[in-house]
Coordinates of C-alpha atoms and ligand atoms in Angstrom, one line a residue:
X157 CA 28.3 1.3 -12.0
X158 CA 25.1 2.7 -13.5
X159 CA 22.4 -0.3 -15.1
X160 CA 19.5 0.6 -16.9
X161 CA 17.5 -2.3 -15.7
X162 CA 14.7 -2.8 -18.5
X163 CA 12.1 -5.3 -17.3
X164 CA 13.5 -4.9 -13.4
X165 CA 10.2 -4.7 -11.8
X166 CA 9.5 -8.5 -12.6
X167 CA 10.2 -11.3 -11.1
X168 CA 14.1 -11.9 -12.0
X169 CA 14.3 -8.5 -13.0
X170 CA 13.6 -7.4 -9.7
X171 CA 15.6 -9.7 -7.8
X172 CA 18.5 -8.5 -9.6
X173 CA 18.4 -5.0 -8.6
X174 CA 18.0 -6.2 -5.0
X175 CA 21.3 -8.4 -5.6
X176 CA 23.4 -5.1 -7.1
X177 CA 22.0 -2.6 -4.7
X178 CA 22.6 -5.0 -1.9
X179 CA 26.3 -5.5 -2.9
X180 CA 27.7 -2.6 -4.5
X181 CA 26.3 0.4 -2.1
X182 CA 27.3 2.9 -5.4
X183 CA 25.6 1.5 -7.9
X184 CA 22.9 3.3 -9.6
X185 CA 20.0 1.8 -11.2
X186 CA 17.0 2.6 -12.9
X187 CA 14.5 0.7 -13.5
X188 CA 12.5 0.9 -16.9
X189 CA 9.4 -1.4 -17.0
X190 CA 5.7 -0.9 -18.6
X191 CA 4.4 -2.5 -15.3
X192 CA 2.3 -5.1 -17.3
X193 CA 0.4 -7.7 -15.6
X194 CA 3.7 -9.4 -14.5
X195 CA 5.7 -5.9 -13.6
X196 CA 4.9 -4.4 -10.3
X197 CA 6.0 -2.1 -7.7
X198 CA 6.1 -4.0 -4.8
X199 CA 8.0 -6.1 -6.3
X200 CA 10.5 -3.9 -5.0
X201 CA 9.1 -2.4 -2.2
X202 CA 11.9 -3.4 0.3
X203 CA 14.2 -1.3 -2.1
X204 CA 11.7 1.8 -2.4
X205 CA 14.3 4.7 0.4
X206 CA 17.3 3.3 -1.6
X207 CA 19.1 6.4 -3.0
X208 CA 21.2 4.1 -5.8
X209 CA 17.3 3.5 -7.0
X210 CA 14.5 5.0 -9.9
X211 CA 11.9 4.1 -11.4
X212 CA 10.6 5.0 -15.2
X213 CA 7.8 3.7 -16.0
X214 CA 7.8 3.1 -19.6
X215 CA 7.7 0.5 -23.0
X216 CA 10.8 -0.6 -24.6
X217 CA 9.4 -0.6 -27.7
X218 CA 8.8 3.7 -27.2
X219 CA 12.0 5.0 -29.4
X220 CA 11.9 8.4 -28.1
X221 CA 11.8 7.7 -24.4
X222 CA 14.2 4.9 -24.2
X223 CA 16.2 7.4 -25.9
X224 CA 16.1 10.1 -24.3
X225 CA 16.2 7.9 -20.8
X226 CA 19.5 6.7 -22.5
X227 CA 20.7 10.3 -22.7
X228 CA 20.1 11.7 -19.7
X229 CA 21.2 8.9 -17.8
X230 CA 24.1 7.3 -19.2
X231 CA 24.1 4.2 -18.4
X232 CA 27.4 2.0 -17.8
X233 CA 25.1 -1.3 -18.8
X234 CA 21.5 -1.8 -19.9
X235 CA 20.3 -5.3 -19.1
X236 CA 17.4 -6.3 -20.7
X237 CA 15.0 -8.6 -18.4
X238 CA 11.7 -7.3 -20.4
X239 CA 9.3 -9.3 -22.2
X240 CA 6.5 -11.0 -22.2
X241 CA 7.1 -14.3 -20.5
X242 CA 4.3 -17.0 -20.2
X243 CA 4.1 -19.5 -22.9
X244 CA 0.5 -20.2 -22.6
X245 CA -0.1 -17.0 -22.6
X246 CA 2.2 -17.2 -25.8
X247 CA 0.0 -19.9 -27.6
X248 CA -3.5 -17.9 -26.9
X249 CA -2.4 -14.2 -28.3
X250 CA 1.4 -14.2 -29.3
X251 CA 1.4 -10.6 -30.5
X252 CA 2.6 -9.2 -27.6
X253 CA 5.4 -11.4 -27.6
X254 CA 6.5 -10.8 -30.7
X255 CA 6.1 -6.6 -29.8
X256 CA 8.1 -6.7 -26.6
X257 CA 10.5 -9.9 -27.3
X258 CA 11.4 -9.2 -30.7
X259 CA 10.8 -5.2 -31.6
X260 CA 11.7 -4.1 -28.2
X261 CA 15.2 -5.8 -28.2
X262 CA 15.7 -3.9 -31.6
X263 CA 14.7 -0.9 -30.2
X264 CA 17.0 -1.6 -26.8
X265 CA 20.0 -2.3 -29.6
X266 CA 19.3 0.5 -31.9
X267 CA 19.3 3.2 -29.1
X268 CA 22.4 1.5 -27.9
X269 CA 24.4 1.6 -31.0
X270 CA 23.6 5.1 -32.0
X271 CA 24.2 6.6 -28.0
X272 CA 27.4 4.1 -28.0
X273 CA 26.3 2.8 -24.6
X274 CA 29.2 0.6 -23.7
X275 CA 27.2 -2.7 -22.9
X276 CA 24.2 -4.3 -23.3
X277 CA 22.9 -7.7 -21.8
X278 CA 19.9 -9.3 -23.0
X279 CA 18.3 -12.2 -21.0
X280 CA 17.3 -14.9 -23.2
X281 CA 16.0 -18.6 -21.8
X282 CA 17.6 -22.2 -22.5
X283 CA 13.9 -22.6 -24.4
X284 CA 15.7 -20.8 -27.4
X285 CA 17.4 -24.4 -28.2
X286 CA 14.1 -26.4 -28.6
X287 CA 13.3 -29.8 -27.2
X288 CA 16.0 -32.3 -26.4
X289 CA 14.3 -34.9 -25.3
X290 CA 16.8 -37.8 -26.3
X291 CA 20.0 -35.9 -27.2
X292 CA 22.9 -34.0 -25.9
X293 CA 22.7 -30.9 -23.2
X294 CA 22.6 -27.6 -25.4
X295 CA 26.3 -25.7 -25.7
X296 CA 25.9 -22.3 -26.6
X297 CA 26.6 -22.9 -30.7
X298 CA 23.9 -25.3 -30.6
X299 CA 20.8 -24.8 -33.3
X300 CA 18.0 -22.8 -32.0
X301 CA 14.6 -25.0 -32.6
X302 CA 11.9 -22.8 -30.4
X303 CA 8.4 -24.4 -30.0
X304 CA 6.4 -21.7 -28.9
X305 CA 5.4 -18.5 -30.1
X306 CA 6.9 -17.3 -26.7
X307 CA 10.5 -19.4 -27.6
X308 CA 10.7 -17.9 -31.3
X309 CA 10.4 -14.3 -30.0
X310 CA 13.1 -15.0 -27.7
X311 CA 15.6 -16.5 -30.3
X312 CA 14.6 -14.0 -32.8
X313 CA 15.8 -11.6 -30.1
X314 CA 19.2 -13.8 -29.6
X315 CA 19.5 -13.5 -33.6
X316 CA 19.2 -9.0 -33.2
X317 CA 21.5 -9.4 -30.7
X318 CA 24.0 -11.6 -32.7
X319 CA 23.3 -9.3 -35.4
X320 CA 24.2 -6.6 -33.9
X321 CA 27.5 -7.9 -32.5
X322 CA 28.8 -9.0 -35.8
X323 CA 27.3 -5.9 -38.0
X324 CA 28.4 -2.9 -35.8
X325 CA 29.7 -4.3 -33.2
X326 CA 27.7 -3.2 -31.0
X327 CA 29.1 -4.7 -27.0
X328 CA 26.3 -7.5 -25.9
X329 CA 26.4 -10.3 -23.9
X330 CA 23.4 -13.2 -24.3
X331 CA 22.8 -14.5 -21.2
X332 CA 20.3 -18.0 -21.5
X333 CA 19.4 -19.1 -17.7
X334 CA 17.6 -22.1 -16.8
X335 CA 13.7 -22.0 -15.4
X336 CA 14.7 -19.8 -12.3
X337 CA 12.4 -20.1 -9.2
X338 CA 12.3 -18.1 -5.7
X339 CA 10.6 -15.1 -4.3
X340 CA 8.3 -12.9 -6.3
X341 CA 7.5 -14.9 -9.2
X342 CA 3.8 -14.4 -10.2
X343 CA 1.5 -17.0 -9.5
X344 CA 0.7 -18.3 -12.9
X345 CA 4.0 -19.7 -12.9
X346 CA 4.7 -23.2 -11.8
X347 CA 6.0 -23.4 -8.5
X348 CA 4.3 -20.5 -7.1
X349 CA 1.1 -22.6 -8.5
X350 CA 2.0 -25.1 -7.0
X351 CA 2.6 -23.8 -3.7
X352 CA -0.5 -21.6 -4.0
X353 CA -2.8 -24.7 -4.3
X354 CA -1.2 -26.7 -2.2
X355 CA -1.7 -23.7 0.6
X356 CA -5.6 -23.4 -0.4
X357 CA -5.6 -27.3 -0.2
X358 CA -6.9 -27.3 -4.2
X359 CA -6.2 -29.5 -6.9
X360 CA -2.5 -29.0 -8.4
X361 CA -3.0 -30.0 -12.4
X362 CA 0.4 -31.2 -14.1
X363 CA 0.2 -31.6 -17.7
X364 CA 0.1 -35.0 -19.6
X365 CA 2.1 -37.3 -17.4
X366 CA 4.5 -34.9 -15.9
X367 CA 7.4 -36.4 -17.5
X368 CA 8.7 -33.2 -18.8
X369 CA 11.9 -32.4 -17.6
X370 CA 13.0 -28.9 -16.6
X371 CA 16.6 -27.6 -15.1
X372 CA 15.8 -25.5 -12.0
X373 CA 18.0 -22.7 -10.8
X374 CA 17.5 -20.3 -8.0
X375 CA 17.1 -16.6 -8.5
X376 CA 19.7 -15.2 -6.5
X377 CA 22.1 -17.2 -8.1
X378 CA 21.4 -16.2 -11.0
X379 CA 21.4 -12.6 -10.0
X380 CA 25.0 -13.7 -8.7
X381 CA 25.8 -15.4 -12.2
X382 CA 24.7 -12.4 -14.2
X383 CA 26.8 -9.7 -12.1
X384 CA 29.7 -12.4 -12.7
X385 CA 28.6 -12.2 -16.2
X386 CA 28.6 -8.3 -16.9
X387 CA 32.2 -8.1 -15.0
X388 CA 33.6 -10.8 -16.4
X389 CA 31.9 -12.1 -19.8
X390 CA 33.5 -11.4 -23.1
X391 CA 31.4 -9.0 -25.4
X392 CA 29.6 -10.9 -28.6
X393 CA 29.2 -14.3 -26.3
X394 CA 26.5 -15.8 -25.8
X395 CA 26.4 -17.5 -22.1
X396 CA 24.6 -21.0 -20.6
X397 CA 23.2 -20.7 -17.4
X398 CA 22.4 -24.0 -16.1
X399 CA 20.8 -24.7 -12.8
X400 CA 22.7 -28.1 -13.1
X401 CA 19.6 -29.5 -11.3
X402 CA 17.2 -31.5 -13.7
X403 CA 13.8 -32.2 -12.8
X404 CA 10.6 -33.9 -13.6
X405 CA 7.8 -32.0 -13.5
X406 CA 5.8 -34.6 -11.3
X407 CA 8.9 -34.6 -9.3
X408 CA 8.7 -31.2 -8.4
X409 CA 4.8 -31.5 -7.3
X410 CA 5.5 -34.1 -5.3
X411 CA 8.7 -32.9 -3.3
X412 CA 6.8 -30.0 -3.0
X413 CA 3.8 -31.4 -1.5
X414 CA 5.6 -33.4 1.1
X415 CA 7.9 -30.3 1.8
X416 CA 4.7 -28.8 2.7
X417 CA 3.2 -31.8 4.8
X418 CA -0.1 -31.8 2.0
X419 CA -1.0 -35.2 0.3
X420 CA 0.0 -36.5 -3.3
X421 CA -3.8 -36.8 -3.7
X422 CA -4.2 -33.2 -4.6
X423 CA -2.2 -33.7 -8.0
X424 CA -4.3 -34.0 -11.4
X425 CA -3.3 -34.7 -14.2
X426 CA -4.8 -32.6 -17.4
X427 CA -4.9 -32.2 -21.4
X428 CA -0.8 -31.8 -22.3
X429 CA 0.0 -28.4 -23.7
X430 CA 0.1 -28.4 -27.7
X431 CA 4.1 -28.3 -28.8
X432 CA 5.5 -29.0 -24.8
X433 CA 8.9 -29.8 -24.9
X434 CA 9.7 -32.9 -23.4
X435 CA 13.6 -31.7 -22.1
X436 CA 15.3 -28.5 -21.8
X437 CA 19.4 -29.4 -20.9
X438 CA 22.0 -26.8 -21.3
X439 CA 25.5 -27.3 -20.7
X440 CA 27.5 -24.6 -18.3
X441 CA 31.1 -24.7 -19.1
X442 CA 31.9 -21.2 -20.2
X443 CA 29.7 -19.7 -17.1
X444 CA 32.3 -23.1 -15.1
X445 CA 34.8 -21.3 -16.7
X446 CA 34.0 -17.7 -15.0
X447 CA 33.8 -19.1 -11.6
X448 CA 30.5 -19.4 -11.1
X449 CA 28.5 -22.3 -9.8
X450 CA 25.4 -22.4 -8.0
X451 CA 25.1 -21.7 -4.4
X452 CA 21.7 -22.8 -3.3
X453 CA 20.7 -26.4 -3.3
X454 CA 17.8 -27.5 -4.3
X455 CA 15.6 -28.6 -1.3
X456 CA 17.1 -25.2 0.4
X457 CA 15.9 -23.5 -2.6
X458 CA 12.4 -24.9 -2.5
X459 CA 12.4 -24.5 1.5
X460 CA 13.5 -20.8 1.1
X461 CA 10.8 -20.0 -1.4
X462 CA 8.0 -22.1 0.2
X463 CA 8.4 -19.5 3.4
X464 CA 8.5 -17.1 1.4
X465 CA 5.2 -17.6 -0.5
X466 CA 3.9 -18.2 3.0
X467 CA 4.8 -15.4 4.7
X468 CA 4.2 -12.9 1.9
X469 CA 0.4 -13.5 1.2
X470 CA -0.1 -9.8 0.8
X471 CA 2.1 -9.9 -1.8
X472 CA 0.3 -12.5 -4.3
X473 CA -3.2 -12.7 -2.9
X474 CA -4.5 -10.2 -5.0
X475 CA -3.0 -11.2 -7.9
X476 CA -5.1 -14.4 -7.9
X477 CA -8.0 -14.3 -10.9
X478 CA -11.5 -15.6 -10.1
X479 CA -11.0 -18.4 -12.1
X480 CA -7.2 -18.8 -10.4
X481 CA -8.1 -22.4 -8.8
X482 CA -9.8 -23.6 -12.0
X483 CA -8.2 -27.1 -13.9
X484 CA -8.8 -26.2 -17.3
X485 CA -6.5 -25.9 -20.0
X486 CA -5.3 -22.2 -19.6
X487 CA -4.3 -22.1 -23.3
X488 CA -7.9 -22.1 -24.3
X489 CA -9.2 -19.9 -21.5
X490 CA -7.8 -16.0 -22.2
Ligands
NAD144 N1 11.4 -16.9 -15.2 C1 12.2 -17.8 -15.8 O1 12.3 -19.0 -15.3 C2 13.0 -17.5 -17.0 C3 14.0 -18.4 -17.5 C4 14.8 -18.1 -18.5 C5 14.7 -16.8 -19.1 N2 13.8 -15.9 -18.6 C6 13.8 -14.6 -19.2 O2 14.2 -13.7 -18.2 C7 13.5 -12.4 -18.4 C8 12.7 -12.1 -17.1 O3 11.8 -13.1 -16.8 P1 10.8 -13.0 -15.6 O4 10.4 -14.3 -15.3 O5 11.4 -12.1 -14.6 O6 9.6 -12.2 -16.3 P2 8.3 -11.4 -15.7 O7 7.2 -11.7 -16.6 O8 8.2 -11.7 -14.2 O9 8.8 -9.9 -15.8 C9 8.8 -9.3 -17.1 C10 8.9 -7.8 -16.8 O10 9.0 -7.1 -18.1 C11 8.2 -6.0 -18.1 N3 7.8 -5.7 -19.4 C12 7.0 -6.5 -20.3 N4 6.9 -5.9 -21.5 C13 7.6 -4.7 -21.4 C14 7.8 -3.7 -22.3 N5 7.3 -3.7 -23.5 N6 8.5 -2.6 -21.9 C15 9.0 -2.5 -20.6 N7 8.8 -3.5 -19.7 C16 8.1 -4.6 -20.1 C17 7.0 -6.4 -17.2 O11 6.2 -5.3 -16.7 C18 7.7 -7.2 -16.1 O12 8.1 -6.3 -15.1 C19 12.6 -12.6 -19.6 O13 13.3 -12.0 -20.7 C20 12.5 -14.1 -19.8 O14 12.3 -14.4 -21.1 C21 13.0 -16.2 -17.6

């Protein structure tokens, strides 16, 4: 099978390409990625002699390359992973989001309706349906309700998609995961942060109490989930992929910590971000219904990507800002 893998050199996006070219020894991939902050190489090094793998570095918001890229490559699938992806980053300068998340997707649908590529599959995030702090896990009809600038550009991409479906029908598939966690995600995120600190023995903040709850799902199974997905899903469905694993955030520190033999002492607690949901929930039956279920359990998970932040220092020490061990609010900071 051929994937144009848009937004593959990131953290997911990368992960997936390892799952595909480590399974199906004739697949073909490119990967097409701006390599912003977030997007790099090495994410992929260990894939770099593959033969099934290429890289294009380039925006998905650039008509004329995708297109021609498109062209010359015919792709069985694109599967969109790009965007811009850090809702505090979202809340200081939200323009990029709105570039990548929202024009991009149109851009990725637009060259696929008028090459007829036969699928597309856009990666969208359980954030699309809002908070639900105090009501039912989301199904995939439920109301979209984003907080964030970095939520809204991610429905309104849902919304092209859905457009696109019903108006041409163009083939796409919406996947939504849950907050995905593992190897290679960038150290702004929260669970490398968390290891991170913990490692350098520096204060871990948590925002507000902590008492936001978050559904955790490990990356490889969702690389699994998503190969399931693009066999198996029905075109014009939108898919749930839960981690079926909810968690406080304060209970992620502190398993952490002790995983890690460091004290509860290093956790402080800082100014809440403004608009924080409280709850993401999703409900999973359709992906149930495909034969998927997660593989890794939680702890394992955790364990698995503890090592791995340990023994791959090369691969996020430099990425660390000056300012990287700081406790301010990173909302007002950039
Ligand atoms: N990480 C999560 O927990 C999570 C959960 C649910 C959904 N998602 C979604 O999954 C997708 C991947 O998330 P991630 O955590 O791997 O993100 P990431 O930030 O690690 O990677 C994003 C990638 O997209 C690339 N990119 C950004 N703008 C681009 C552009 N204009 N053109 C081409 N490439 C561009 C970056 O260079 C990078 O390689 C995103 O769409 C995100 O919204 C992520």
């Amino acid at each position: 099978m051929r994937f144009l893998v848009t937004g593959g050199a990131g953290f997911m996006g990368s992960n997936f390409v390892r799952y595909i070219l480590t399974k199906y020894n004739d697949s073909m991939i490119i990967v097409y990625d701006k390599l912003t902050y977030a997007g790099r190489l090495e994410n992929l090094h260990d894939m770099k002699n593959n033969p099934g793998l290429k890289f294009v570095k380039a925006d998905i918001c650039d008509e004329e390359k995708l297109m021609k890229v498109v062209k010359e490559f015919q792709p069985d699938v694109i599967v969109n992973f790009a965007a811009e992806t850090h809702v505090d980053r979202s809340i200081n300068e939200p323009a990029p989001f709105l570039k990548t998340n929202v024009y991009g997707v149109f851009n990725i649908l637009e060259t696929a309706r008028r090459l007829e590529v036969p699928l597309v599959v856009h990666i969208s995030t359980d954030e699309v349906y809002g908070d639900l702090w105090g009501k039912e896990p989301a199904d995939e009809e439920a109301p979209f309700k984003p907080s964030s600038p970095y939520s809204a550009s991610k429905a309104s991409g849902d919304l092209l998609c859905q457009a696109y479906w019903r108006t041409y029908r163009l083939p796409v598939i919406i996947v939504r995961p849950s907050n995905n966690y593992g190897p290679y995600q960038y150290p702004e995120k929260f669970i490398p942060k968390i290891i991170i600190r913990a490692l350098h023995d520096k204060p871990i903040p948590i925002y507000g109490r902590g008492e936001q709850v978050r559904d955790w799902l490990y990356v490889e199974d969702f690389a699994e989930a998503l190969d399931i997905v693009i066999n198996k899903g029905s075109k014009g469905e939108a898919y749930n992929m839960p981690g079926f694993n909810e968690r406080k955030n304060l209970e992620v520190v502190e398993t952490i910590l002790k995983l890690m033999g460091k004290p509860l002492t290093l956790i402080k607690h800082v100014e809440d971000r403004p608009g924080h949901d409280r709850k993401y929930a999703m409900k999973g039956d359709k992906i149930l219904a495909l034969g998927w279920k997660p593989k890794t359990p939680w702890i394992k998970g955790l364990e698995k990507t503890i090592k791995w932040y340990i023994e791959n220092e090369w691969w996020w020490k430099p990425l660390l800002s000056d300012d990287y061990f700081r406790l301010d609010t990173p909302w007002k900071k950039r």
